[in-house]
Short mmCIF file of C-alpha atoms and ligand atoms in Angstrom, two decimals:
data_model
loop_
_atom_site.label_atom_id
_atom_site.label_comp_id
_atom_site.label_asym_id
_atom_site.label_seq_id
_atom_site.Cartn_x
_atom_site.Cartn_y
_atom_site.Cartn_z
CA UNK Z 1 -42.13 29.27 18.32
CA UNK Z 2 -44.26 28.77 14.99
CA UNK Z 3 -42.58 26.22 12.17
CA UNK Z 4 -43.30 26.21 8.72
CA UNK Z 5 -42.10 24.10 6.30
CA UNK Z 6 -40.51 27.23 3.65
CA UNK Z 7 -41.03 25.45 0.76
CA UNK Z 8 -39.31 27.79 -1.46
CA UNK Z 9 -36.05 27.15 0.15
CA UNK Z 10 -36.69 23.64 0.10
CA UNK Z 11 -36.39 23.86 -2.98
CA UNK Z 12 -33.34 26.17 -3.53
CA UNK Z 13 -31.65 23.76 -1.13
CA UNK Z 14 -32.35 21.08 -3.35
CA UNK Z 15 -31.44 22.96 -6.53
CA UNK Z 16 -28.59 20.80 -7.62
CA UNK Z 17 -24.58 21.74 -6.99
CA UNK Z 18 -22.47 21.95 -10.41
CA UNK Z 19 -22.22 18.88 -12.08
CA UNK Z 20 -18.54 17.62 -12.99
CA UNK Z 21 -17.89 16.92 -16.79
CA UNK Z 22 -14.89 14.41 -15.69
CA UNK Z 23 -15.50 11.16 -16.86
CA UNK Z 24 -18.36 11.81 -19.28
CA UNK Z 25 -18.81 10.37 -22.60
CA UNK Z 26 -18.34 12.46 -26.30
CA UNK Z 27 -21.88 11.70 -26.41
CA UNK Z 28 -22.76 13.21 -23.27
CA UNK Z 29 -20.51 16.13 -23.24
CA UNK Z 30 -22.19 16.41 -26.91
CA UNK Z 31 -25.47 16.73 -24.65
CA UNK Z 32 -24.58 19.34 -22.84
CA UNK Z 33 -23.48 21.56 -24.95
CA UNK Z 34 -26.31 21.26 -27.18
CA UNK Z 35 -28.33 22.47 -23.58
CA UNK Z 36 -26.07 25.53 -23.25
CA UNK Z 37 -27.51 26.45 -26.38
CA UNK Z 38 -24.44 25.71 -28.94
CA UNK Z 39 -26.10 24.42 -33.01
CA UNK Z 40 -25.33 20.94 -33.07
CA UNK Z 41 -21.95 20.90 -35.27
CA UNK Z 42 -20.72 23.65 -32.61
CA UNK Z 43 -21.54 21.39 -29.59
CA UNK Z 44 -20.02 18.14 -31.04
CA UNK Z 45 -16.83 19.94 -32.17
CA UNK Z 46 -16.42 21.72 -28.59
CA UNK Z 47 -17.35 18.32 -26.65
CA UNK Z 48 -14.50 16.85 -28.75
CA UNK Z 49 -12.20 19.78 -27.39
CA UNK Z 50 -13.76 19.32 -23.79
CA UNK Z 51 -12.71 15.52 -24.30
CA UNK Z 52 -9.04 15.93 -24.87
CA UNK Z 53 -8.28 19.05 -22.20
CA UNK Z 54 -10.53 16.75 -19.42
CA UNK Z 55 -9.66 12.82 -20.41
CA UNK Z 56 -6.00 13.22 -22.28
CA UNK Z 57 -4.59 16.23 -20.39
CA UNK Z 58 -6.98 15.61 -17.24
CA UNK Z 59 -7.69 18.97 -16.44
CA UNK Z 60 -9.21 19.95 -14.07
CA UNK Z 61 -10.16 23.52 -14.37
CA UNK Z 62 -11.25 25.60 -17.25
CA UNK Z 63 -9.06 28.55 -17.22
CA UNK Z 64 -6.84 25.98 -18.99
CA UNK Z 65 -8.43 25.17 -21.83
CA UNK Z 66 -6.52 27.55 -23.96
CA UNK Z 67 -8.49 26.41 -27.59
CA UNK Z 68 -11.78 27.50 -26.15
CA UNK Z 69 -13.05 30.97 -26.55
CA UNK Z 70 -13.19 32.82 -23.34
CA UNK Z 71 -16.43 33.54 -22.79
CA UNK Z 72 -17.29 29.79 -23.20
CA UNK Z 73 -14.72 28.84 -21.00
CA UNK Z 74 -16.21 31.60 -18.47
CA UNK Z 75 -20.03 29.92 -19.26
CA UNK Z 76 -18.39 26.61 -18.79
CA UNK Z 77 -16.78 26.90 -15.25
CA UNK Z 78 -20.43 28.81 -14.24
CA UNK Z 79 -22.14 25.62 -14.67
CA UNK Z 80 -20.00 22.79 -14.55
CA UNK Z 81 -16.62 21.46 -12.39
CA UNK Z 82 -14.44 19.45 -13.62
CA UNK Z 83 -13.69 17.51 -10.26
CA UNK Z 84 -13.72 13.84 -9.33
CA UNK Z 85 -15.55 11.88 -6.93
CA UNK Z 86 -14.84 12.89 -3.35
CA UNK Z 87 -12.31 10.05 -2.07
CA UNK Z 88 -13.64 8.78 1.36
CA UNK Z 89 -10.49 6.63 1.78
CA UNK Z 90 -7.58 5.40 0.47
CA UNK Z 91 -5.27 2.64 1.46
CA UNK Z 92 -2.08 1.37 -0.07
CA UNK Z 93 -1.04 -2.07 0.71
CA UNK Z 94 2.62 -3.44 1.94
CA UNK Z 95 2.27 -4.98 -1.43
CA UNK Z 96 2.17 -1.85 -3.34
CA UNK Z 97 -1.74 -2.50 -3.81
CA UNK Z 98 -3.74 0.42 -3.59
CA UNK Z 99 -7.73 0.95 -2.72
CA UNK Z 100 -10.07 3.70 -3.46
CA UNK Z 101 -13.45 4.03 -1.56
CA UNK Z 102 -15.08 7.13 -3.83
CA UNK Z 103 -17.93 8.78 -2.76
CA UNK Z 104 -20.40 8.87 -5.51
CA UNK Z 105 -23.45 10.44 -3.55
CA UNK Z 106 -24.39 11.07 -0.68
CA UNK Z 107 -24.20 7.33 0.67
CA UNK Z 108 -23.38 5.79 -2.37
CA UNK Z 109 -19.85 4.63 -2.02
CA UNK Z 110 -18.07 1.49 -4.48
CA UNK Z 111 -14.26 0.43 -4.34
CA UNK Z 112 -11.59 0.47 -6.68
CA UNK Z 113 -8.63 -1.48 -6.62
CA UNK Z 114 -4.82 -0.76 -8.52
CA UNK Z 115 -3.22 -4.03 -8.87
CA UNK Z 116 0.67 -3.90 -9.79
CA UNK Z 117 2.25 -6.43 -11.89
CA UNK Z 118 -0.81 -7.32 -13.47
CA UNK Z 119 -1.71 -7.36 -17.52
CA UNK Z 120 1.02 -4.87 -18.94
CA UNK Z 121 1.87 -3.06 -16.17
CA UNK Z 122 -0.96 -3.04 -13.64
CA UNK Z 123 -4.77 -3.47 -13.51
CA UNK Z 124 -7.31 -1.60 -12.05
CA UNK Z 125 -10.26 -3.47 -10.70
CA UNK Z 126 -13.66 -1.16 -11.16
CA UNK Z 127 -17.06 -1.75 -9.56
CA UNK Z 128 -20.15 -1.28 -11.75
CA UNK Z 129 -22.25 -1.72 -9.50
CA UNK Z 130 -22.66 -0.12 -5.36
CA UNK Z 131 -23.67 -3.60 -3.59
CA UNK Z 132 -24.74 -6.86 -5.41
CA UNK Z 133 -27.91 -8.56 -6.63
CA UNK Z 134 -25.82 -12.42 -6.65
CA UNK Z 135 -25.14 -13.67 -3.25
CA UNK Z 136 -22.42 -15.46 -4.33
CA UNK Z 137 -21.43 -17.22 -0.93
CA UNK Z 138 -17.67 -16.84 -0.89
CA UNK Z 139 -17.94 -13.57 -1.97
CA UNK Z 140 -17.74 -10.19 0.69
CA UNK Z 141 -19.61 -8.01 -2.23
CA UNK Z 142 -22.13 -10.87 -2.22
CA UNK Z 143 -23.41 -9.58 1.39
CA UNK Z 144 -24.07 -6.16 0.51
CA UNK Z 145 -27.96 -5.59 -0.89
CA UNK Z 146 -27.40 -4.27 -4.53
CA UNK Z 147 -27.52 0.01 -3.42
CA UNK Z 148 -27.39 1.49 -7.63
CA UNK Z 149 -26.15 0.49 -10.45
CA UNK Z 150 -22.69 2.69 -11.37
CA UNK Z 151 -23.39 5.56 -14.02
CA UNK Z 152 -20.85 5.08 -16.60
CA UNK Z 153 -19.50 8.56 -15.95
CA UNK Z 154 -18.92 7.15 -12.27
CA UNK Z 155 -17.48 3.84 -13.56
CA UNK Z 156 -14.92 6.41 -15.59
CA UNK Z 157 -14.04 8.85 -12.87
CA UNK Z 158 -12.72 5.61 -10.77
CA UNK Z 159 -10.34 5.37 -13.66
CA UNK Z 160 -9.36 9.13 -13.38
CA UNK Z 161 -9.00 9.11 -9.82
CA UNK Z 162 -5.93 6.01 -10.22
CA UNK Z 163 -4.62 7.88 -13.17
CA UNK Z 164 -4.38 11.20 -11.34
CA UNK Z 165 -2.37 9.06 -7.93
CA UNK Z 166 -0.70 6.66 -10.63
CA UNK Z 167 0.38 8.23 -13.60
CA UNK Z 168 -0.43 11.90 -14.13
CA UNK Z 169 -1.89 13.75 -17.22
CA UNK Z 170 -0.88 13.35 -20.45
CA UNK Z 171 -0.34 9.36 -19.67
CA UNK Z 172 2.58 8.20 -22.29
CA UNK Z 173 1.46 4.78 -23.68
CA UNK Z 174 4.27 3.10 -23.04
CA UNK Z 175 5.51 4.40 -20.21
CA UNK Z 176 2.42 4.14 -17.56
CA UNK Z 177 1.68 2.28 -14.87
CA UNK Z 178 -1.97 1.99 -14.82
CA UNK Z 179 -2.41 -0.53 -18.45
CA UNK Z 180 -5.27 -2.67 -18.19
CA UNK Z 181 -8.97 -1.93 -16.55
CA UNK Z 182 -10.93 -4.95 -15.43
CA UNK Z 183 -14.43 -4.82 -14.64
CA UNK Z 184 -13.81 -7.40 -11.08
CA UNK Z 185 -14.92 -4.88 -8.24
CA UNK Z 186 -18.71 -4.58 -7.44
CA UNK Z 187 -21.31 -5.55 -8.56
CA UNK Z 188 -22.25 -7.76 -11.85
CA UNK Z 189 -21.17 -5.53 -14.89
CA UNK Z 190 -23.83 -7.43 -17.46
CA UNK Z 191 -26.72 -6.05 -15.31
CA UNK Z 192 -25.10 -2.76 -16.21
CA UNK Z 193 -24.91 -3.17 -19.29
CA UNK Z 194 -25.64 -0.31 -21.08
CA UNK Z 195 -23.23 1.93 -18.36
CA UNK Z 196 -20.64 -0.47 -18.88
CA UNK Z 197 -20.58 -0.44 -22.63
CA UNK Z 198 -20.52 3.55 -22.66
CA UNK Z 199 -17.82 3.55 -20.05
CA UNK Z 200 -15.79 1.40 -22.02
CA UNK Z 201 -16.11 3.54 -25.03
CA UNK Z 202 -14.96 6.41 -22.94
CA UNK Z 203 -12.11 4.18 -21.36
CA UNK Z 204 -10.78 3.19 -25.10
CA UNK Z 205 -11.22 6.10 -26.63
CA UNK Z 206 -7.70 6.87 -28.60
CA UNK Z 207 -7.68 10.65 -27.78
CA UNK Z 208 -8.91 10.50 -24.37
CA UNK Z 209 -7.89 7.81 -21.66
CA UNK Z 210 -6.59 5.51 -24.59
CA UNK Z 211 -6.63 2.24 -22.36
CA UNK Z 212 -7.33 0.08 -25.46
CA UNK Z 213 -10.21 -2.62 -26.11
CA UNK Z 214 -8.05 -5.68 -25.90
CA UNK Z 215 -6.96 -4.66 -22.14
CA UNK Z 216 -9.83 -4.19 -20.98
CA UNK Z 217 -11.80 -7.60 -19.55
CA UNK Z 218 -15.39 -7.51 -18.12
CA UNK Z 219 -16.11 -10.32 -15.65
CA UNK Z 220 -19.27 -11.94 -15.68
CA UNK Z 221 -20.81 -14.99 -12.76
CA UNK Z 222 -22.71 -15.89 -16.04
CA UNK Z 223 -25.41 -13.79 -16.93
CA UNK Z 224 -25.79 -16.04 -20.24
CA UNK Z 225 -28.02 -13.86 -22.16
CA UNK Z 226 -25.86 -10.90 -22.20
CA UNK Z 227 -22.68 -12.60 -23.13
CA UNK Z 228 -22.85 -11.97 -26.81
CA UNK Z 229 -24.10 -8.09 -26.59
CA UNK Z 230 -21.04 -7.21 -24.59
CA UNK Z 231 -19.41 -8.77 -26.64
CA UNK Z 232 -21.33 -6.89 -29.87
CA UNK Z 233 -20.86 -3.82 -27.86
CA UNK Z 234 -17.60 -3.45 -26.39
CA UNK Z 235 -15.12 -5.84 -27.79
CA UNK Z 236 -13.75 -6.31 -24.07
CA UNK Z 237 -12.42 -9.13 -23.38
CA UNK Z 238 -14.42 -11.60 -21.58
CA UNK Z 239 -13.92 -13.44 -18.18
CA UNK Z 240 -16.38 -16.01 -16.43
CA UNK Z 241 -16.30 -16.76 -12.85
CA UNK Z 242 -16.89 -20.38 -12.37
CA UNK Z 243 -15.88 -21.93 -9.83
CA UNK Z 244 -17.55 -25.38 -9.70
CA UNK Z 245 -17.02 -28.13 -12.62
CA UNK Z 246 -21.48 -29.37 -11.95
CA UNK Z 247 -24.80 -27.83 -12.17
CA UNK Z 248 -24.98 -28.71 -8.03
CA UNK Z 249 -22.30 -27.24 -6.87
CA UNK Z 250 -22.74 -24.05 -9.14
CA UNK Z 251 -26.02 -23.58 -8.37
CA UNK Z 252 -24.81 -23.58 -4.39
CA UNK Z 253 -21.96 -21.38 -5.04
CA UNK Z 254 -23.26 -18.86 -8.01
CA UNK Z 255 -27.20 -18.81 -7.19
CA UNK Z 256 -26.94 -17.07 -10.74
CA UNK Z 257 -26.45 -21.10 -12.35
CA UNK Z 258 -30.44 -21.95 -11.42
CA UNK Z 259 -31.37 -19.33 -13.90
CA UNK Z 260 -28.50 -19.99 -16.58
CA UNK Z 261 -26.80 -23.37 -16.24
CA UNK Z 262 -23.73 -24.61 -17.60
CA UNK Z 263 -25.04 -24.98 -20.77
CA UNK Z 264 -26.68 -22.45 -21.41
CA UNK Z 265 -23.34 -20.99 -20.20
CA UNK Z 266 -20.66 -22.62 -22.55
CA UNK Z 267 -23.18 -21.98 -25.00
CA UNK Z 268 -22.79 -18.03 -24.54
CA UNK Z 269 -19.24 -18.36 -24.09
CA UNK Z 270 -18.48 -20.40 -27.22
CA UNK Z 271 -20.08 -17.72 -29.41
CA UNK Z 272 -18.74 -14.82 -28.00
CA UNK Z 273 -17.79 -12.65 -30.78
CA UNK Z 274 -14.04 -12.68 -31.81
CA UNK Z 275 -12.91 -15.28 -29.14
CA UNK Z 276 -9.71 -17.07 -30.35
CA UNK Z 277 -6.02 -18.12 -29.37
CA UNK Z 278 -5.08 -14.38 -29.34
CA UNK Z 279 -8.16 -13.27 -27.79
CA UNK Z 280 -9.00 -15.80 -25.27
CA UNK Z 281 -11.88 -16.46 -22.18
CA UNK Z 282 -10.25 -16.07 -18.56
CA UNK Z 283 -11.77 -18.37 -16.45
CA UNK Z 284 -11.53 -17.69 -12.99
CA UNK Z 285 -11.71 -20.85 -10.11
CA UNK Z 286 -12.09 -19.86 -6.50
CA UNK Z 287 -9.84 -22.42 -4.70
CA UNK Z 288 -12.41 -23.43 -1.54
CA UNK Z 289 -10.92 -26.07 0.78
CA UNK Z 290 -13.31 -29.50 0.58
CA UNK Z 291 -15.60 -27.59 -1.80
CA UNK Z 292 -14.43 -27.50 -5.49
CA UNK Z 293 -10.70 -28.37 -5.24
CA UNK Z 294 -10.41 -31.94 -5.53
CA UNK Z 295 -8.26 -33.41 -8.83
CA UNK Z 296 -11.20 -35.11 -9.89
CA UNK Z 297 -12.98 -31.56 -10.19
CA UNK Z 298 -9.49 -30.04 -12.18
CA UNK Z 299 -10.05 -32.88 -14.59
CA UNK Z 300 -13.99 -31.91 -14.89
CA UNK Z 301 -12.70 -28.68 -15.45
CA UNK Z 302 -9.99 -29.77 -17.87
CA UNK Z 303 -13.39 -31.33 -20.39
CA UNK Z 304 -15.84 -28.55 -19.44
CA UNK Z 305 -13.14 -26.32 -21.43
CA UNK Z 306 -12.60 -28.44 -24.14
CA UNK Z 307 -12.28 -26.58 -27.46
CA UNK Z 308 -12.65 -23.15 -25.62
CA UNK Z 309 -9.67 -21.23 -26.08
CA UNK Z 310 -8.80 -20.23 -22.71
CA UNK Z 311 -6.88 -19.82 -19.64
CA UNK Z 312 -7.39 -20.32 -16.40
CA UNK Z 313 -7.03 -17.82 -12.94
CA UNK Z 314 -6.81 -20.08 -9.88
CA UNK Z 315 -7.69 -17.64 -7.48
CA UNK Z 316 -6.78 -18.25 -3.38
CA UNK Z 317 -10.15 -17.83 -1.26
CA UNK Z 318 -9.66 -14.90 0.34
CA UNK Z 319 -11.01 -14.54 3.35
CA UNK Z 320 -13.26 -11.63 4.66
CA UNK Z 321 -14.92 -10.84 8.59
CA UNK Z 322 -18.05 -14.02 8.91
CA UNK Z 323 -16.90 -15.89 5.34
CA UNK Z 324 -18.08 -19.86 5.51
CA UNK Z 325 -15.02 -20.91 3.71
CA UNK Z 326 -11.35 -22.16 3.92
CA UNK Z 327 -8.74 -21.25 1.25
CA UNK Z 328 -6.99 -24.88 0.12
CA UNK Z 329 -3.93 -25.66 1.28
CA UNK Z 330 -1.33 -24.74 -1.17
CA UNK Z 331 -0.43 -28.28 -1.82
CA UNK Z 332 -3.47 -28.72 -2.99
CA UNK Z 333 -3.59 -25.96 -5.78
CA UNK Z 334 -0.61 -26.79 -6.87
CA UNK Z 335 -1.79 -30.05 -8.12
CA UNK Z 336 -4.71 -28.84 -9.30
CA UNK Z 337 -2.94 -26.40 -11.26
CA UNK Z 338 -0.81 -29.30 -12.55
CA UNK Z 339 -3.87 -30.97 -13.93
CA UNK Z 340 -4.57 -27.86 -15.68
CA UNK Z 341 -1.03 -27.71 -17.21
CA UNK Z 342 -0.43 -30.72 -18.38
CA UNK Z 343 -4.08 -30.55 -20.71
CA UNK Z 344 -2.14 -27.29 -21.85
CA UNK Z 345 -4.00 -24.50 -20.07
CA UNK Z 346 -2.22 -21.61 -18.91
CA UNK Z 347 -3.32 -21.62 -15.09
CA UNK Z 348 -1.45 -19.07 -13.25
CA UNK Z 349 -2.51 -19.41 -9.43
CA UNK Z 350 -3.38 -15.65 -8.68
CA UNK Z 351 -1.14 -14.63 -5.92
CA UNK Z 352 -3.40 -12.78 -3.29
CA UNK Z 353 -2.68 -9.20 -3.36
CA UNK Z 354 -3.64 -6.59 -0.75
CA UNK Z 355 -4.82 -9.03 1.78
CA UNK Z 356 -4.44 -6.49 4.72
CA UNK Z 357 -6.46 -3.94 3.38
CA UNK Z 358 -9.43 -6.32 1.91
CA UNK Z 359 -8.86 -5.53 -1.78
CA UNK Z 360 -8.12 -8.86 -2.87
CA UNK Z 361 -10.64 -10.70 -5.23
CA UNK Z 362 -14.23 -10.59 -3.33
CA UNK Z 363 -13.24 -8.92 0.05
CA UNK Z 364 -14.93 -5.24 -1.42
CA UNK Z 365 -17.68 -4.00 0.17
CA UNK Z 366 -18.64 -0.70 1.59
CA UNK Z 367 -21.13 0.41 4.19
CA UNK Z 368 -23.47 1.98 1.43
CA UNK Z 369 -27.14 0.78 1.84
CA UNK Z 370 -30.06 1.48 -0.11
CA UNK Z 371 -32.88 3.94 1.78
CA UNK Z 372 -36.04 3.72 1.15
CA UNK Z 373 -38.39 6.14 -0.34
CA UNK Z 374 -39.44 7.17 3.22
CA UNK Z 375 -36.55 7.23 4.73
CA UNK Z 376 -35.22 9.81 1.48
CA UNK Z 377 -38.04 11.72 2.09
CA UNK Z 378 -36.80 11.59 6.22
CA UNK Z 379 -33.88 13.17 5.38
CA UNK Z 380 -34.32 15.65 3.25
CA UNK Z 381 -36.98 17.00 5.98
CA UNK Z 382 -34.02 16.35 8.56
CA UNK Z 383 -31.39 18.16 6.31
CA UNK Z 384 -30.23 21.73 7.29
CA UNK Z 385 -32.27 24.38 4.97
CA UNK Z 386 -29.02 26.10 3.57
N1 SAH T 401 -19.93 -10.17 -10.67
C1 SAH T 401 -18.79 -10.32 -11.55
C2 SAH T 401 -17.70 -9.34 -11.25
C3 SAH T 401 -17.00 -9.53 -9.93
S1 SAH T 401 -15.45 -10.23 -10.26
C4 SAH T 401 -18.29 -11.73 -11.49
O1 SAH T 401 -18.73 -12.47 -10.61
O2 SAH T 401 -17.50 -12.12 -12.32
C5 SAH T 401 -14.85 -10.65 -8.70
C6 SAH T 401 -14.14 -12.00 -8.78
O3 SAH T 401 -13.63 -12.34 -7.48
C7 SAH T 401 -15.09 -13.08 -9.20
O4 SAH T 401 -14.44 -14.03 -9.97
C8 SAH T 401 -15.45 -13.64 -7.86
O5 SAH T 401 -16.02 -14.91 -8.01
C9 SAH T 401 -14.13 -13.62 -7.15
N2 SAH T 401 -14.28 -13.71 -5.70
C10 SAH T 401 -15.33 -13.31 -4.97
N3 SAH T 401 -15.12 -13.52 -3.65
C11 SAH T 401 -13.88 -14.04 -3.55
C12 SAH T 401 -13.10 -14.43 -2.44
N4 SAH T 401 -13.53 -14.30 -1.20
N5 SAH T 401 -11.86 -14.92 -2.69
C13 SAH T 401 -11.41 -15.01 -3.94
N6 SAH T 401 -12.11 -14.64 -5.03
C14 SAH T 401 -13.35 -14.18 -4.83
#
């Protein structure tokens, strides 16, 4: 029997599905009308339409959108969807926890996280990243090559897939469960920077998702250099995870201190824009048994902060399949948190949630890798014609 390659359905094949609109920004939406041919005014005022039916009501069909004109709502669903990421699993913990794996590609899969109880009413912990570039060693993410960076219109549908299982469409302000985002799931958000930032605009936005500014903290392991643009940029709240009081033990713990030390660090983080009493750094402090948890090391901590307004997460190592490390015995962080309080820090000790489904601090990680060129091109050849 002869083979060809048909090249011509190659390429239909490969002709890409509907894109979804969920999760995009004004400006994009903006974009995209402006391609369907609308004048510029025309596409700006429709994206702000498209913006309220898909990120205040979440629709998620068309037919819906009853201040569109028909035949723009019929051009609309010919193109586009309005659909989220394809959810390859979900798991809800004893605790009330709750994980997300989405699908954002073929391949490409990141974690989210809905944490009860936490900031107003709960927190949920994005990834910005599939994989990670750090190597952190306590960290599970840290073991997973970095895949992709997050597009901010994936780093937004994670937020529509928890509001759609959490809350529902319109969300009422005050009455909601899901009230604070924070940017703690994979990858290293300030190497994302740009995604990030337009994600958060999206996230904030008053007559869309309308989660605002001031609940909304991105996490950094200290990329120094980028400390003040998010800050410029987003007017998130800032969080630094540091978890060793020396250059030595940082540089073991967060490979990312040998480029930017502590310095350099405190330097970035005592001129981030707006920080204050009201608006004040997280710090977050892996508790690792032997490693960083003595009292001498709380009181190192204690005058590394000094004259930083800021408060303190002692976080439990959590453990993860292979991890080199040994949460401290609770004795132990209870002292060290006493050393904290007494210099006046607010140092809650993080109580580990959704332990039995790894989605507590640093146990995400998916089976996502990245392929090479070859093996992409592998693939495709592989990949059924129709
Ligand atoms: N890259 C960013 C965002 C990730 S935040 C950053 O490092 O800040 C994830 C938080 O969980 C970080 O503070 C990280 O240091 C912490 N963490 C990682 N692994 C952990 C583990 N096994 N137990 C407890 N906390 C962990």
């Amino acid at each position: 029997m002869k083979t060809e390659l048909d090249l011509t359905r190659r390429a239909d094949a490969a002709s890409p599905a509907p894109r979804s609109l969920a999760g995009m920004s004004l400006p994009a939406l903006k974009a995209e009308m402006e391609a369907l041919g609308l004048e510029p005014k025309k596409a700006g005022m429709r994206a702000k339409q498209l913006r309220r039916w898909i990120h205040h009501f979440g629709v998620q069909e068309f037919g819906g959108m009853t201040d569109v004109a028909k035949d723009l709502r019929e051009q609309l669903s010919d193109t586009f969807i309005l659909t989220r990421p394809e959810i390859a699993d979900h798991q809800v913990s004893r605790d009330g926890t709750q994980k997300w794996l989405s699908r954002f590609g073929p391949g490409i899969e990141g974690e989210s996280v809905y944490i009860p109880d936490v900031g107003k009413a709960g927190a949920l912990c994005v990834s910005s990243q599939v994989g990670c570039t750090l190597n952190c060693t306590f960290c599970h993410t840290g073991t997973q090559k970095l895949v992709r960076n997050l597009t901010a219109q994936e780093i937004v549908a994670q937020v529509l897939t928890a509001r759609d299982a959490l809350d529902g469409w319109p969300s009422d302000e005050e009455d909601r469960r899901l009230t604070n985002i924070v940017f703690m799931g994979m990858g290293e958000p300030l190497y994302n920077l740009d995604n990030v930032a337009e994600a958060i605009d999206t996230i904030s936005d008053g007559d869309g998702i309308a989660i605002g500014r001031r609940r909304i903290t991105v996490s950094t392991a200290g990329v120094a250099p980028k400390i003040a643009e998010l800050g410029e940029r987003t007017n998130a709240m800032l969080a630094i995870s540091l978890h060793a009081t020396n250059d030595d033990l940082r540089n073991e713990l967060v490979p990312i201190n040998r480029k930017y030390n502590l310095k350099e660090l405190f330097a970035a983080i005592r001129a981030y824009p707006g920080i204050g009493n009201s608006r004040r750094v997280t710090f977050e402090y892996v508790m690792l048994k032997g490693v960083n948890d003595s009292l001498a090391e709380a009181r190192d901590l204690v005058r590394l902060l000094r004259g930083v307004p800021a408060k303190i997460n002692l976080i439990p190592f959590n453990p993860w399949p292979g991890s080199p490390y040994e949460c401290s015995d609770w004795d132990t962080i209870e002292e060290f948190a006493e050393v904290l309080n007494q210099a006046g820090y607010a140092s809650p000790i993080r109580t580990p949630r959704g332990r039995d489904i790894l989605a507590a601090c640093g146990q995400l990680r998916s089976e996502s890798v990245k392929k090479s060129a070859a093996e992409k091109r592998r693939e495709a050849l592989d990949a059924p014609a129709e």
